[in-house]
Short mmCIF file of C-alpha atoms and ligand atoms in Angstrom, two decimals:
data_model
loop_
_atom_site.label_atom_id
_atom_site.label_comp_id
_atom_site.label_asym_id
_atom_site.label_seq_id
_atom_site.Cartn_x
_atom_site.Cartn_y
_atom_site.Cartn_z
CA UNK L 25 105.77 66.48 71.51
CA UNK L 26 106.32 67.21 75.22
CA UNK L 27 103.25 68.58 76.98
CA UNK L 28 103.58 72.20 77.85
CA UNK L 29 103.56 72.95 81.92
CA UNK L 30 102.09 76.21 82.05
CA UNK L 31 102.69 78.15 85.35
CA UNK L 32 99.13 78.33 87.04
CA UNK L 33 99.70 74.13 86.69
CA UNK L 34 103.01 74.18 87.97
CA UNK L 35 102.01 76.62 91.08
CA UNK L 36 98.98 74.55 92.05
CA UNK L 37 100.58 71.19 91.51
CA UNK L 38 103.55 71.92 93.55
CA UNK L 39 101.76 74.13 96.15
CA UNK L 40 100.99 70.28 98.43
CA UNK L 41 104.58 70.42 99.47
CA UNK L 42 104.22 74.09 100.82
CA UNK L 43 103.04 73.87 104.96
CA UNK L 44 99.48 74.90 105.58
CA UNK L 45 99.26 75.51 101.71
CA UNK L 46 95.42 77.08 101.35
CA UNK L 47 96.04 78.25 97.62
CA UNK L 48 96.72 81.92 98.61
CA UNK L 49 100.40 81.96 97.86
CA UNK L 50 99.71 80.00 95.05
CA UNK L 51 97.17 83.18 93.75
CA UNK L 52 99.28 85.74 94.58
CA UNK L 53 102.34 84.09 92.57
CA UNK L 54 99.75 84.37 89.68
CA UNK L 55 98.94 87.98 90.27
CA UNK L 56 103.01 88.22 89.94
CA UNK L 57 102.87 86.79 87.06
CA UNK L 58 99.61 88.41 85.31
CA UNK L 59 101.37 91.80 86.40
CA UNK L 60 105.32 90.53 84.86
CA UNK L 61 102.50 89.55 81.10
CA UNK L 62 101.41 93.56 81.63
CA UNK L 63 105.27 94.80 82.23
CA UNK L 64 106.20 92.58 79.24
CA UNK L 65 103.99 93.93 76.73
CA UNK L 66 104.44 97.38 77.40
CA UNK L 67 108.20 97.14 77.64
CA UNK L 68 108.70 94.78 74.37
CA UNK L 69 107.32 98.50 72.60
CA UNK L 70 108.34 100.81 74.90
CA UNK L 71 110.42 102.79 72.10
CA UNK L 72 106.83 103.72 70.52
CA UNK L 73 104.57 103.80 73.16
CA UNK L 74 104.66 107.52 73.24
CA UNK L 75 106.25 109.15 76.43
CA UNK L 76 107.06 106.23 78.40
CA UNK L 77 110.78 106.10 77.64
CA UNK L 78 112.82 108.76 79.61
CA UNK L 79 113.21 110.03 83.36
CA UNK L 80 110.14 110.45 85.09
CA UNK L 81 110.82 113.52 86.49
CA UNK L 82 111.45 112.77 89.89
CA UNK L 83 114.02 110.93 91.92
CA UNK L 84 113.48 108.19 94.33
CA UNK L 85 114.37 107.75 97.93
CA UNK L 86 117.91 106.20 96.66
CA UNK L 87 118.68 109.17 94.74
CA UNK L 88 118.31 108.34 91.33
CA UNK L 89 116.35 109.51 88.37
CA UNK L 90 113.04 107.47 88.07
CA UNK L 91 112.67 106.40 84.36
CA UNK L 92 109.01 106.65 83.16
CA UNK L 93 109.28 102.96 83.15
CA UNK L 94 110.45 102.33 86.61
CA UNK L 95 107.09 104.03 87.55
CA UNK L 96 104.63 102.52 85.19
CA UNK L 97 106.48 99.15 86.43
CA UNK L 98 106.06 99.92 89.91
CA UNK L 99 101.91 101.18 89.39
CA UNK L 100 101.45 98.06 87.29
CA UNK L 101 102.76 95.82 90.79
CA UNK L 102 100.75 97.64 93.11
CA UNK L 103 97.53 97.86 91.17
CA UNK L 104 97.65 93.93 90.72
CA UNK L 105 98.99 92.90 94.18
CA UNK L 106 96.15 94.67 95.64
CA UNK L 107 93.19 93.76 93.27
CA UNK L 108 94.40 89.98 93.70
CA UNK L 109 93.73 90.32 97.04
CA UNK L 110 96.25 88.18 98.48
CA UNK L 111 98.63 90.68 100.11
CA UNK L 112 98.18 93.33 103.14
CA UNK L 113 100.89 95.63 101.67
CA UNK L 114 104.13 96.11 99.41
CA UNK L 115 107.07 97.79 99.56
CA UNK L 116 109.07 98.95 96.40
CA UNK L 117 112.24 100.11 95.11
CA UNK L 118 110.12 102.96 93.95
CA UNK L 119 108.09 104.32 97.24
CA UNK L 120 110.10 105.85 100.22
CA UNK L 121 107.77 103.80 102.48
CA UNK L 122 105.86 100.59 102.50
CA UNK L 123 102.45 100.86 101.18
CA UNK L 124 99.49 99.38 103.24
CA UNK L 125 96.53 98.48 101.27
CA UNK L 126 94.31 98.24 104.79
CA UNK L 127 91.77 99.97 102.94
CA UNK L 128 90.67 97.36 100.01
CA UNK L 129 88.14 95.37 101.47
CA UNK L 130 89.64 92.11 99.31
CA UNK L 131 93.10 92.57 100.74
CA UNK L 132 91.60 92.25 104.55
CA UNK L 133 92.52 88.79 104.89
CA UNK L 134 95.63 88.52 103.13
CA UNK L 135 98.27 86.79 105.02
CA UNK L 136 101.31 87.84 102.81
CA UNK L 137 103.57 91.07 102.32
CA UNK L 138 105.54 91.57 98.66
CA UNK L 139 109.03 93.51 98.56
CA UNK L 140 109.90 94.25 94.75
CA UNK L 141 112.12 96.02 92.52
CA UNK L 142 109.74 96.69 89.27
CA UNK L 143 111.71 97.33 87.06
CA UNK L 144 115.74 96.22 88.04
CA UNK L 145 118.31 97.65 85.80
CA UNK L 146 116.84 100.86 84.83
CA UNK L 147 120.04 102.67 84.05
CA UNK L 148 119.74 99.89 80.54
CA UNK L 149 116.06 100.90 79.53
CA UNK L 150 116.37 103.44 77.23
CA UNK L 151 119.20 101.50 75.29
CA UNK L 152 117.22 98.03 75.20
CA UNK L 153 119.15 96.08 77.47
CA UNK L 154 118.15 93.48 79.24
CA UNK L 155 116.03 94.75 83.06
CA UNK L 156 113.96 92.48 85.37
CA UNK L 157 111.32 92.59 88.50
CA UNK L 158 112.88 91.24 91.71
CA UNK L 159 109.93 89.77 94.35
CA UNK L 160 110.34 88.80 97.83
CA UNK L 161 106.87 87.17 99.82
CA UNK L 162 106.97 87.32 103.06
CA UNK L 163 104.20 85.83 105.75
CA UNK L 164 103.09 88.40 107.84
CA UNK L 165 103.92 89.00 111.92
CA UNK L 166 100.88 91.53 112.58
CA UNK L 167 98.22 90.11 112.79
CA UNK L 168 95.40 89.26 109.74
CA UNK L 169 92.95 92.15 109.52
CA UNK L 170 94.66 94.52 111.35
CA UNK L 171 96.87 97.66 108.88
CA UNK L 172 100.56 95.85 107.95
CA UNK L 173 103.20 97.84 110.13
CA UNK L 174 107.11 98.11 109.07
CA UNK L 175 108.01 94.55 111.13
CA UNK L 176 105.83 92.78 108.81
CA UNK L 177 108.74 93.64 106.08
CA UNK L 178 111.67 93.53 108.11
CA UNK L 179 112.25 89.88 108.33
CA UNK L 180 115.66 88.51 107.84
CA UNK L 181 116.01 86.71 104.08
CA UNK L 182 115.83 83.15 106.05
CA UNK L 183 112.04 83.85 106.36
CA UNK L 184 111.57 83.95 102.80
CA UNK L 185 108.27 82.23 101.60
CA UNK L 186 108.79 82.22 97.96
CA UNK L 187 111.08 84.95 95.97
CA UNK L 188 111.59 85.19 92.10
CA UNK L 189 112.18 87.75 88.99
CA UNK L 190 110.91 88.69 85.22
CA UNK L 191 114.02 88.69 83.23
CA UNK L 192 112.92 90.49 80.35
CA UNK L 193 115.63 89.44 77.79
CA UNK L 194 115.76 88.20 74.47
CA UNK L 195 112.75 85.73 75.78
CA UNK L 196 111.32 86.71 78.82
CA UNK L 197 111.11 84.14 81.95
CA UNK L 198 109.75 84.18 85.61
CA UNK L 199 112.32 82.06 87.65
CA UNK L 200 110.92 81.36 91.06
CA UNK L 201 111.16 79.38 94.15
CA UNK L 202 109.07 78.36 97.62
CA UNK L 203 111.85 76.84 99.00
CA UNK L 204 111.45 73.62 97.03
CA UNK L 205 114.17 74.12 93.88
CA UNK L 206 113.92 76.56 91.78
CA UNK L 207 112.03 76.25 88.37
CA UNK L 208 111.92 78.91 85.16
CA UNK L 209 109.31 79.60 83.03
CA UNK L 210 109.53 81.09 79.59
CA UNK L 211 106.47 83.23 78.41
CA UNK L 212 105.14 82.14 75.36
CA UNK L 213 103.23 85.36 74.18
CA UNK L 214 100.96 84.16 71.41
CA UNK L 215 99.68 81.71 74.64
CA UNK L 216 99.98 84.31 76.73
CA UNK L 217 101.19 81.82 79.52
CA UNK L 218 104.55 81.15 81.38
CA UNK L 219 105.34 77.44 80.22
CA UNK L 220 108.25 75.61 82.03
CA UNK L 221 111.34 75.45 80.19
CA UNK L 222 113.84 74.84 83.15
CA UNK L 223 113.22 72.67 85.12
CA UNK L 224 114.81 72.27 88.71
CA UNK L 225 117.77 74.51 87.79
CA UNK L 226 121.06 74.37 89.48
CA UNK L 227 124.35 76.39 89.71
CA UNK L 228 127.42 73.99 88.94
CA UNK L 229 129.92 74.34 91.87
CA UNK L 230 132.38 75.85 89.85
CA UNK L 231 131.72 78.63 87.62
CA UNK L 232 134.58 80.21 85.06
CA UNK L 233 132.85 83.49 85.12
CA UNK L 234 132.67 86.60 87.36
CA UNK L 235 130.74 89.66 86.76
CA UNK L 236 131.75 92.70 88.21
CA UNK L 237 132.08 96.31 87.72
CA UNK L 238 135.80 96.57 87.52
CA UNK L 239 135.89 100.86 87.64
CA UNK L 240 135.67 100.49 90.98
CA UNK L 241 138.58 98.24 91.03
CA UNK L 242 141.06 100.64 92.72
CA UNK L 243 138.40 101.33 95.57
CA UNK L 244 137.62 97.63 96.61
CA UNK L 245 139.26 96.32 99.66
CA UNK L 246 142.38 94.33 99.24
CA UNK L 247 140.91 90.99 99.87
CA UNK L 248 138.38 91.47 96.85
CA UNK L 249 141.42 92.96 94.64
CA UNK L 250 143.20 89.54 95.31
CA UNK L 251 140.23 87.44 93.94
CA UNK L 252 139.97 89.42 91.19
CA UNK L 253 143.81 88.98 90.20
CA UNK L 254 142.57 85.20 91.04
CA UNK L 255 140.12 85.56 88.52
CA UNK L 256 142.24 87.40 86.03
CA UNK L 257 145.02 85.06 85.94
CA UNK L 258 146.19 83.16 89.01
CA UNK L 259 143.41 80.62 89.11
CA UNK L 260 143.44 76.94 89.27
CA UNK L 261 143.33 77.07 85.42
CA UNK L 262 146.24 79.82 85.24
CA UNK L 263 143.98 81.43 82.22
CA UNK L 264 141.53 84.12 82.95
CA UNK L 265 137.91 83.75 83.66
CA UNK L 266 135.62 85.39 81.52
CA UNK L 267 133.74 88.94 82.88
CA UNK L 268 130.67 89.53 82.20
CA UNK L 269 129.02 92.46 83.26
CA UNK L 270 125.77 94.08 82.04
CA UNK L 271 125.00 96.38 84.67
CA UNK L 272 121.54 94.91 85.35
CA UNK L 273 121.70 92.66 88.21
CA UNK L 274 118.77 89.88 87.26
CA UNK L 275 120.36 89.58 83.93
CA UNK L 276 123.63 89.10 85.18
CA UNK L 277 122.55 86.54 87.91
CA UNK L 278 120.44 84.85 85.53
CA UNK L 279 123.35 84.18 83.33
CA UNK L 280 125.59 82.72 86.16
CA UNK L 281 122.74 80.77 87.54
CA UNK L 282 122.83 78.82 84.82
CA UNK L 283 126.23 78.68 83.61
CA UNK L 284 128.35 78.65 86.99
CA UNK L 285 130.21 82.12 88.18
CA UNK L 286 129.89 84.83 90.63
CA UNK L 287 128.40 88.45 90.82
CA UNK L 288 129.89 90.60 92.80
CA UNK L 289 129.28 94.10 94.25
CA UNK L 290 131.01 94.58 97.27
CA UNK L 291 131.34 97.36 99.24
CA UNK L 292 134.11 100.60 98.27
CA UNK L 293 135.56 103.96 99.28
CA UNK L 294 132.71 105.52 97.73
CA UNK L 295 129.51 102.96 98.43
CA UNK L 296 130.54 101.80 101.87
CA UNK L 297 127.64 99.53 102.29
CA UNK L 298 128.05 98.33 98.48
CA UNK L 299 125.26 99.37 96.01
CA UNK L 300 122.76 96.64 95.65
CA UNK L 301 119.33 96.64 98.10
CA UNK L 302 118.92 93.98 100.79
CA UNK L 303 115.23 93.43 100.98
CA UNK L 304 114.16 93.76 97.35
CA UNK L 305 117.20 92.69 95.58
CA UNK L 306 120.46 91.13 97.23
CA UNK L 307 117.45 88.64 99.61
CA UNK L 308 115.45 87.00 96.87
CA UNK L 309 118.53 86.13 95.10
CA UNK L 310 120.57 84.93 97.92
CA UNK L 311 117.02 82.69 98.44
CA UNK L 312 116.85 81.20 94.91
CA UNK L 313 121.05 81.00 94.75
CA UNK L 314 120.96 78.53 97.59
CA UNK L 315 118.23 76.79 96.34
CA UNK L 316 120.09 76.22 93.73
CA UNK L 317 123.18 74.77 95.45
CA UNK L 318 125.24 78.00 95.69
CA UNK L 319 126.09 80.52 98.05
CA UNK L 320 125.32 84.50 98.52
CA UNK L 321 127.33 86.53 101.58
CA UNK L 322 127.81 90.14 102.28
CA UNK L 323 131.50 88.82 103.26
CA UNK L 324 130.98 88.47 106.31
CA UNK L 325 127.89 86.62 107.13
CA UNK L 326 125.31 84.85 104.51
CA UNK L 327 122.82 87.25 103.25
CA UNK L 328 119.68 85.46 104.25
CA UNK L 329 120.83 85.94 107.76
CA UNK L 330 121.61 89.68 107.92
CA UNK L 331 118.86 90.96 110.53
CA UNK L 332 117.31 94.46 108.45
CA UNK L 333 116.89 97.37 109.86
CA UNK L 334 115.52 99.20 107.19
CA UNK L 335 113.44 98.41 103.57
CA UNK L 336 116.14 100.59 101.54
CA UNK L 337 119.48 99.29 103.38
CA UNK L 338 122.17 98.13 101.08
CA UNK L 339 124.65 94.93 101.31
CA UNK L 340 127.83 94.16 100.21
CA UNK L 341 126.72 91.21 97.79
CA UNK L 342 128.99 88.02 96.93
CA UNK L 343 126.65 85.78 95.54
CA UNK L 344 126.78 82.29 92.63
CA UNK L 345 128.67 79.11 92.64
CA UNK L 346 129.33 77.74 95.67
CA UNK L 347 133.47 77.28 95.00
CA UNK L 348 133.39 80.73 93.60
CA UNK L 349 132.18 82.54 97.09
CA UNK L 350 133.97 79.75 99.26
CA UNK L 351 136.84 80.87 97.22
CA UNK L 352 136.24 84.93 97.27
CA UNK L 353 135.23 84.14 101.35
CA UNK L 354 138.94 82.60 101.67
CA UNK L 355 140.45 86.01 100.43
CA UNK L 356 138.32 87.93 102.05
CA UNK L 357 139.37 86.41 105.55
P1 LIG F 419 126.71 100.17 88.80
C1 LIG F 419 121.11 98.51 87.99
O1 LIG F 419 120.92 100.06 88.53
C2 LIG F 419 121.61 97.81 89.32
O2 LIG F 419 120.91 98.64 90.28
C3 LIG F 419 121.77 96.36 89.30
O3 LIG F 419 120.84 95.93 88.53
C4 LIG F 419 123.24 96.26 88.66
O4 LIG F 419 123.52 95.36 89.21
C5 LIG F 419 123.91 97.35 88.94
O5 LIG F 419 122.89 98.54 89.38
C6 LIG F 419 124.96 98.22 88.33
O6 LIG F 419 125.55 98.82 89.44
O7 LIG F 419 127.44 100.74 89.84
O8 LIG F 419 127.71 98.87 88.18
O9 LIG F 419 126.59 100.89 87.19
#
């Protein structure tokens, strides 16, 4: 029987590959893993936990109904990242602006900031469909010991130190990269440990799956519509690709990362910058996708090269197998 490699051991083993690694990033990744186990525990019984499903009765900066589980996951992340002392501040989909941990003595010498979507796919939560947590880690750019500023967060994706997601699906998995490939860990809930189950994930160069909300087809720009027509009949096999779309980016992304394919959320007449957020959805997923051998673009440039101007800015996104993304870029030209 193969020896189980648990996440903690893997992180420590691999921190040697991170320049000037001092263990801080390893501890930060472990704090994220602990927070996701807490979220997983309550998510799995959300239907039974008193008053945790449904709307939280607030609307976030995106103008979206905040679900109680969104708020719950957000609070768990902030609590564990603050108590872990390895990050000096966070930005979250559920917070209007960044949150500095300068008031926490244990965070005084922290070198990192974390941006996250605590529970992506919230529209699926109440119907028990796959949801996920997405996180992005940068080294702070302002002096250690001072309160973090917006500059620490508004960094291009090509400056990411680490990124990953936790997918709460038929099993719970944590998938992350520190720039040396992508590895997936499945939660053994009896052990309470994330165990290496998907080492060195690589996305097939070409995929036969496309993921898009076709409800917006008539609002999409011409090149996107032509690519979608290509997927449906004019492709190299002359038979339709499979349309797979569950309306939860983590779920759609994870399937395509493993099987190959392309996830598209384009701009449209109604959403002229698309819907997905650059800083804590598209950038972390783009880092992972490139590390797994795929591509991620906004239609004009590499997602990771976009210079952000605001925490919650949105971007069109075409992400997945190299061959599929290159094809859609041809149509967009
Ligand atoms: P639509 C979930 O709300 C989310 O932010 C992503 O997880 C998902 O890919 C997208 O929105 C779905 O959006 O417009 O197709 O419902």
